[in-house]
C-alpha atoms as one frame of an Amber mdcrd trajectory, in Angstrom:
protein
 114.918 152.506 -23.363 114.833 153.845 -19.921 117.110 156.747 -18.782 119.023
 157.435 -15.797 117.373 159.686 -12.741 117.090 163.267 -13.246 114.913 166.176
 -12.600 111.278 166.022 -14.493 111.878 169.517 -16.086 115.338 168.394 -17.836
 113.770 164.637 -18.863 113.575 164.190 -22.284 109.760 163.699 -23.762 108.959
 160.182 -24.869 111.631 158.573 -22.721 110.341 157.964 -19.235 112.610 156.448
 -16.200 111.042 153.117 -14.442 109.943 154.955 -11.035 108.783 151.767  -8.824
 108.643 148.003  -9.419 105.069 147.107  -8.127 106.185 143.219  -7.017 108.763
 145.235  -4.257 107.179 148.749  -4.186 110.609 150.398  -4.167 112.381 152.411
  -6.278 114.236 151.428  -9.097 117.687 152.389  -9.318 119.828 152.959 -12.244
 123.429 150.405 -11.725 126.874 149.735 -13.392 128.810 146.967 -12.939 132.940
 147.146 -13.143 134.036 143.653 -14.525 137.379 143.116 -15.263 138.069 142.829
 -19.019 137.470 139.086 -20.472 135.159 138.496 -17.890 132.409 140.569 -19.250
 130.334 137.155 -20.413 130.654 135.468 -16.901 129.517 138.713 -15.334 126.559
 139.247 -17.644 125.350 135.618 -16.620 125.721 136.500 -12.615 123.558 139.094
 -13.267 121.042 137.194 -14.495 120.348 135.755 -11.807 119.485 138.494  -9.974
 115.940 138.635  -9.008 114.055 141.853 -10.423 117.156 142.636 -12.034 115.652
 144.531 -15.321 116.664 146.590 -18.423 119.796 145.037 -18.959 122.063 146.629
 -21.441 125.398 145.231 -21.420 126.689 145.808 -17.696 124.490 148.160 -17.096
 120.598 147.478 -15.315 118.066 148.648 -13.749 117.265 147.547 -10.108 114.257
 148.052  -7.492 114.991 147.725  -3.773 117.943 147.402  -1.267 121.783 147.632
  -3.244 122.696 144.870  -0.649 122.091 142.147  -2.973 124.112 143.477  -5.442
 127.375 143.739  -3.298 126.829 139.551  -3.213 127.920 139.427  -6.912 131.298
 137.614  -7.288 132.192 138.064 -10.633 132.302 141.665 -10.403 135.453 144.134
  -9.313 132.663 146.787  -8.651 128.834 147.991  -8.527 128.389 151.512  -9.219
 125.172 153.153  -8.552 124.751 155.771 -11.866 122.992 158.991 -13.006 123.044
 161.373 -15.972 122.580 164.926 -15.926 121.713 167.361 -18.683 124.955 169.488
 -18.661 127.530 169.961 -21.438 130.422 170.049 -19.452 131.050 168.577 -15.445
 131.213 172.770 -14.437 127.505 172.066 -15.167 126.915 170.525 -11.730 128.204
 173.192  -9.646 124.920 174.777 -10.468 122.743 175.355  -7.591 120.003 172.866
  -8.547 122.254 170.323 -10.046 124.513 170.585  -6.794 121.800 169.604  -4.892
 120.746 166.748  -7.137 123.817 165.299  -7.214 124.347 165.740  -3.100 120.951
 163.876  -2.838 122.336 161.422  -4.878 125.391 160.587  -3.025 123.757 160.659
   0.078 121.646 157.953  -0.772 124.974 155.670  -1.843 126.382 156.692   1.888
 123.466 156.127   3.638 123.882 152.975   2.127 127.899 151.678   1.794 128.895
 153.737   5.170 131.543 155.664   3.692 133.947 157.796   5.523 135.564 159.673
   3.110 135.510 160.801  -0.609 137.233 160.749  -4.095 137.054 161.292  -7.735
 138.246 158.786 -10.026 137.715 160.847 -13.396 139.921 162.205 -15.970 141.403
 165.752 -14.695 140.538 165.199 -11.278 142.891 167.724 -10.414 141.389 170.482
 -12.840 140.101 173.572 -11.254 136.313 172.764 -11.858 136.885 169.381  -9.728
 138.502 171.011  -6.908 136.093 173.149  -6.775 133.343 170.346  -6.661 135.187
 168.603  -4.393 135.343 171.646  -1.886 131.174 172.057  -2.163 130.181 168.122
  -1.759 132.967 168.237   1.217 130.510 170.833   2.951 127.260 169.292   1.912
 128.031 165.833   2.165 129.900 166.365   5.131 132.569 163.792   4.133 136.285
 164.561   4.080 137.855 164.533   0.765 140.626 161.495   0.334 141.893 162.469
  -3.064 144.206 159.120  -2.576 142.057 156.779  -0.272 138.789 157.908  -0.174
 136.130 155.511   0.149 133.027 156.941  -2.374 134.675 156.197  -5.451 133.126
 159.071  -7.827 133.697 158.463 -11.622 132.060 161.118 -14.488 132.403 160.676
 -17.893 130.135 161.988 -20.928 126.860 159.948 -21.180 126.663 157.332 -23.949
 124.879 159.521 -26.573 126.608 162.852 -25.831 123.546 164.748 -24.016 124.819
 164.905 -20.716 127.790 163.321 -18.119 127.240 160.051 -16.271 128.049 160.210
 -12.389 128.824 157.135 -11.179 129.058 156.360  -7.223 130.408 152.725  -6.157
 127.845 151.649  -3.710 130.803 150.008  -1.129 133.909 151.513   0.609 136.289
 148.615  -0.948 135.925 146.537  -4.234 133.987 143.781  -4.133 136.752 141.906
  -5.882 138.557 142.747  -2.242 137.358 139.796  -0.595 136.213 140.401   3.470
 138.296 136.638   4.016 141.620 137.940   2.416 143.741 139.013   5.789 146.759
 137.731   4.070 148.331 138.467   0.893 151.288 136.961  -1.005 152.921 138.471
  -3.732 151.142 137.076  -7.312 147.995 136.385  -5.679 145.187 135.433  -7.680
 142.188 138.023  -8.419 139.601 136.194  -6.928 137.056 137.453  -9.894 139.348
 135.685 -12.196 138.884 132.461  -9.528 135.219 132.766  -9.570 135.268 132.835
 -13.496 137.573 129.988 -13.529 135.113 127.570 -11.496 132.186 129.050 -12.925
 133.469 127.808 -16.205 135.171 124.464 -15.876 131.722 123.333 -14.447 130.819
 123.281 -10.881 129.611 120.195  -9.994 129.146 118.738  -6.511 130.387 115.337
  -6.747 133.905 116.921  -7.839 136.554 115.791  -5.624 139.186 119.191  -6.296
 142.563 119.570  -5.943 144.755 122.465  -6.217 148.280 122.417  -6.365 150.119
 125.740  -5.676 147.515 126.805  -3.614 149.463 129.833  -2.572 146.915 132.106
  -0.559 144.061 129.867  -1.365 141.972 132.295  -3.566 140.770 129.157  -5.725
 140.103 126.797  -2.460 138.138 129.426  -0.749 136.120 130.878  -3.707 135.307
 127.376  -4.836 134.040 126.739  -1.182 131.710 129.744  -0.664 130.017 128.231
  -4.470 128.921 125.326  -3.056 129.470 121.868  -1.906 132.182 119.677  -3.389
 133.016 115.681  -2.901 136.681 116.956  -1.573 138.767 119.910  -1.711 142.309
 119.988  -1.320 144.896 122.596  -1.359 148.908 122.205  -1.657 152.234 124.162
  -1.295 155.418 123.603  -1.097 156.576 127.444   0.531 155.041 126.921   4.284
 154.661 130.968   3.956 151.854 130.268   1.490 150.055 127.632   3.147 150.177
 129.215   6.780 148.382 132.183   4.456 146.084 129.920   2.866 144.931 128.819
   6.323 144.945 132.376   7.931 142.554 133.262   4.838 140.595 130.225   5.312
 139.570 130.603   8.849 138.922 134.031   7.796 136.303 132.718   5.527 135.145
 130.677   8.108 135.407 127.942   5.961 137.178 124.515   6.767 139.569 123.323
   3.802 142.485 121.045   3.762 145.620 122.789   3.032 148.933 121.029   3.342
 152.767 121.718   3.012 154.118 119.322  -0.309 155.298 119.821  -3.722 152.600
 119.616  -5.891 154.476 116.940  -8.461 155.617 114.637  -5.737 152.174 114.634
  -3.495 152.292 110.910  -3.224 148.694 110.744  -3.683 146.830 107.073  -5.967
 146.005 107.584  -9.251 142.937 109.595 -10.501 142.090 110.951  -6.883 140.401
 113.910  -8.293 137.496 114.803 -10.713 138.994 118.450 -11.153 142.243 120.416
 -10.674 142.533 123.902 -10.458 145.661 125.963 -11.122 147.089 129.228 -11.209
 150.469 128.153 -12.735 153.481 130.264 -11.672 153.951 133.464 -14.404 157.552
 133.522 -14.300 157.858 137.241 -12.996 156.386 137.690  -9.267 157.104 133.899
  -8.788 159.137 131.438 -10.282 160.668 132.246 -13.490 160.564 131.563 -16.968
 163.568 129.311 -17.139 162.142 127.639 -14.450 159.212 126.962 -16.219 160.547
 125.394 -19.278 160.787 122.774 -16.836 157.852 122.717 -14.619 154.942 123.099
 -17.319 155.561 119.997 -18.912 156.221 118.347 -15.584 153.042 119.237 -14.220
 151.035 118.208 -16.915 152.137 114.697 -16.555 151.903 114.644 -13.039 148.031
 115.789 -13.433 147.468 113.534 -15.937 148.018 110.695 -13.242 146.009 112.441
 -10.802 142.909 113.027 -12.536 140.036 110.733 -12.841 139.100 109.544 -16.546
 136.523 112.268 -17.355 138.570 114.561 -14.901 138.658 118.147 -16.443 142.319
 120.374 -15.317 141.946 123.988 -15.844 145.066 126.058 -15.961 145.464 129.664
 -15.258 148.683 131.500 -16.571 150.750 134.438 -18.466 153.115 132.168 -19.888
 150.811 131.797 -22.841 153.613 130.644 -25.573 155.334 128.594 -23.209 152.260
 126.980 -21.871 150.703 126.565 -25.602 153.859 125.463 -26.507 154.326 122.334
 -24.283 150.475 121.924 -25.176 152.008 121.557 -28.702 154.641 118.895 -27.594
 152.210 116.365 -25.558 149.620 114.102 -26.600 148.088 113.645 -23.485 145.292
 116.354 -23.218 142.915 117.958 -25.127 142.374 121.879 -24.190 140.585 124.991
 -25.266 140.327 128.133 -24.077 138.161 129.792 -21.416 138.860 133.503 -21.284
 142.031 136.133 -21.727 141.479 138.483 -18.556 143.119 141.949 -18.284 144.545
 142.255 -14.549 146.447 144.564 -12.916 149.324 145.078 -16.040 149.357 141.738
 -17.492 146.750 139.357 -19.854 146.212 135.814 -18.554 144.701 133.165 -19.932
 142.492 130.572 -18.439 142.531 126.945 -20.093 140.459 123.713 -19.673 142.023
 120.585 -20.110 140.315 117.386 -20.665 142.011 113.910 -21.412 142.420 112.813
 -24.634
């Protein structure tokens, strides 16, 4: 099992690094990825796909060549580029050696990402020993330290089998999960990992015609877009705020996706005019709420029964897990199972697909 980067005297015997993949003659680089919980299996198969991509164990890979193909992954909140060092403790790399390891190190990751600015992300960030690391890479980097905004994320931790501590550099200013196309934002947006995941799993398939109803800010439309062709796909709102958003976010994308201003149960549109619907129902805190709910859930399931095409698949993203199971429960109309649970910034939603009965 290979090892992460690290000075030939301090290597363990009888574990050797990968040093250059002969098919790119580069180097091979040690990675991490940062997946939001739930979404580990969707991530796993993204990578995958990654040519050259090698040594995979769990999340974490080796890879030869430019870190620019990595920052294409979608299912991903992060790519962090990662080394180990021999020291008990992180005083260790204030040595003079180790110092100047780990400023090589992070060099590379700027010379790469274009970072401005510096932070630490670790536990006792503020301790003495990390401002005083903070003060040398300031100087040898020559990066200002951001302890709130900087733009290197830098994350230590003790390695996996206790020799050493893991330093782990995310390779771009922003999360990846921060999509370039989001220039608006509405309160209870969608994480567009979470979106990816979603499509990924109800089956991408371009002959769909898609529809999604409470588009909001578009996440789903747009994400589903940049996959890949699709027979149709069709947003709706009924708050003008939203879709004015949507389309701000869409041109953004550069992407061209019918959004339009109507209430998603009373759309007007025939019978089974789509192969898949996509939803992010509301989850009763940021919008909507739960009383209001008890009414809508069952309401929209009837209303995308109609809509959908015989074979047509619905998947359903929400927090009001009982309530939504619940009205499952009480209907006869669909058949569903469930996709993934995703942890996401303080609450656990659940992603559902639906298929007629």
């Amino acid at each position: 099992m290979p090892r992460p980067a690290r000075s030939d005297r301090n290597a363990p015997k009888g574990r050797p690094r990968p040093k250059v993949d002969h098919r790119t003659r580069q180097p091979a680089r040690e990675y991490e990825l940062d997946v939001l919980a739930g979404l580990e299996d969707v991530a796993a198969t993204e990578l995958a796909g990654v040519p050259l991509a090698r040594d995979v164990r769990g999340l974490r890979f080796w890879f030869p060549g430019s870190p620019e193909r990595l920052t294409r992954m979608r299912s991903v909140v992060a790519v962090y580029r990662i080394r180990t060092w021999d020291v008990p403790r992180p005083r260790g790399l204030l040595g003079n050696q180790q110092l100047s390891e780990l400023t090589e190190y992070l060099r590379e990751v700027v010379e790469v990402g274009g970072h401005r600015s510096f932070r630490f992300g670790a536990a006792g960030k503020d301790s003495p020993v990390m401002q005083r690391l903070a003060e040398e890479l300031q100087q040898s980097l020559e990066l200002p330290h951001d302890p709130e905004a900087g733009e290197l994320l830098i994350r230590l931790r003790p390695s996996g089998d206790g020799q050493g501590w893991d330093v782990l550099a995310r390779i771009t200013p922003r999360p990846l999960s921060t999509r370039p196309w989001r220039v608006c934002n509405m309160a209870g947006g969608l994480n567009a990992t979470i979106a990816y995941a979603a499509h990924k799993l109800a089956g991408q398939r371009d002959a769909d015609r898609i529809f999604n109803p409470m588009s909001g800010s578009g996440t789903l439309l747009i994400e589903r877009d940049l996959m890949g062709p699709s027979a149709a796909l069709v947003g709706v709102d009924i708050n003008p705020e939203a879709v004015r958003c949507a389309q701000e976010n869409i041109r953004a994308a550069k992407r061209q996706i019918e959004v339009a201003q109507r209430d998603a149960l009373h759309t007007g549109l025939p019978a089974r005019s789509f192969d898949l619907v996509m939803a992010d129902l509301p989850w009763g805190d940021a919008i909507s709420t739960h009383g209001a709910n008890e009414t809508l859930y069952p309401a929209f399931l009837t209303e995308m029964h109609r809509l959908t095409s015989q074979r047509g698949r619905l998947c359903v993203i929400t927090h009001e897990i009982r309530l939504f199971e619940r009205v499952l429960q009480d209907q006869q109309k669909w058949h569903a199972h469930e996709l993934f649970q995703v942890a996401s910034g303080g609450h656990h939603p659940k992603a559902y697909l639906l298929s007629k009965r």
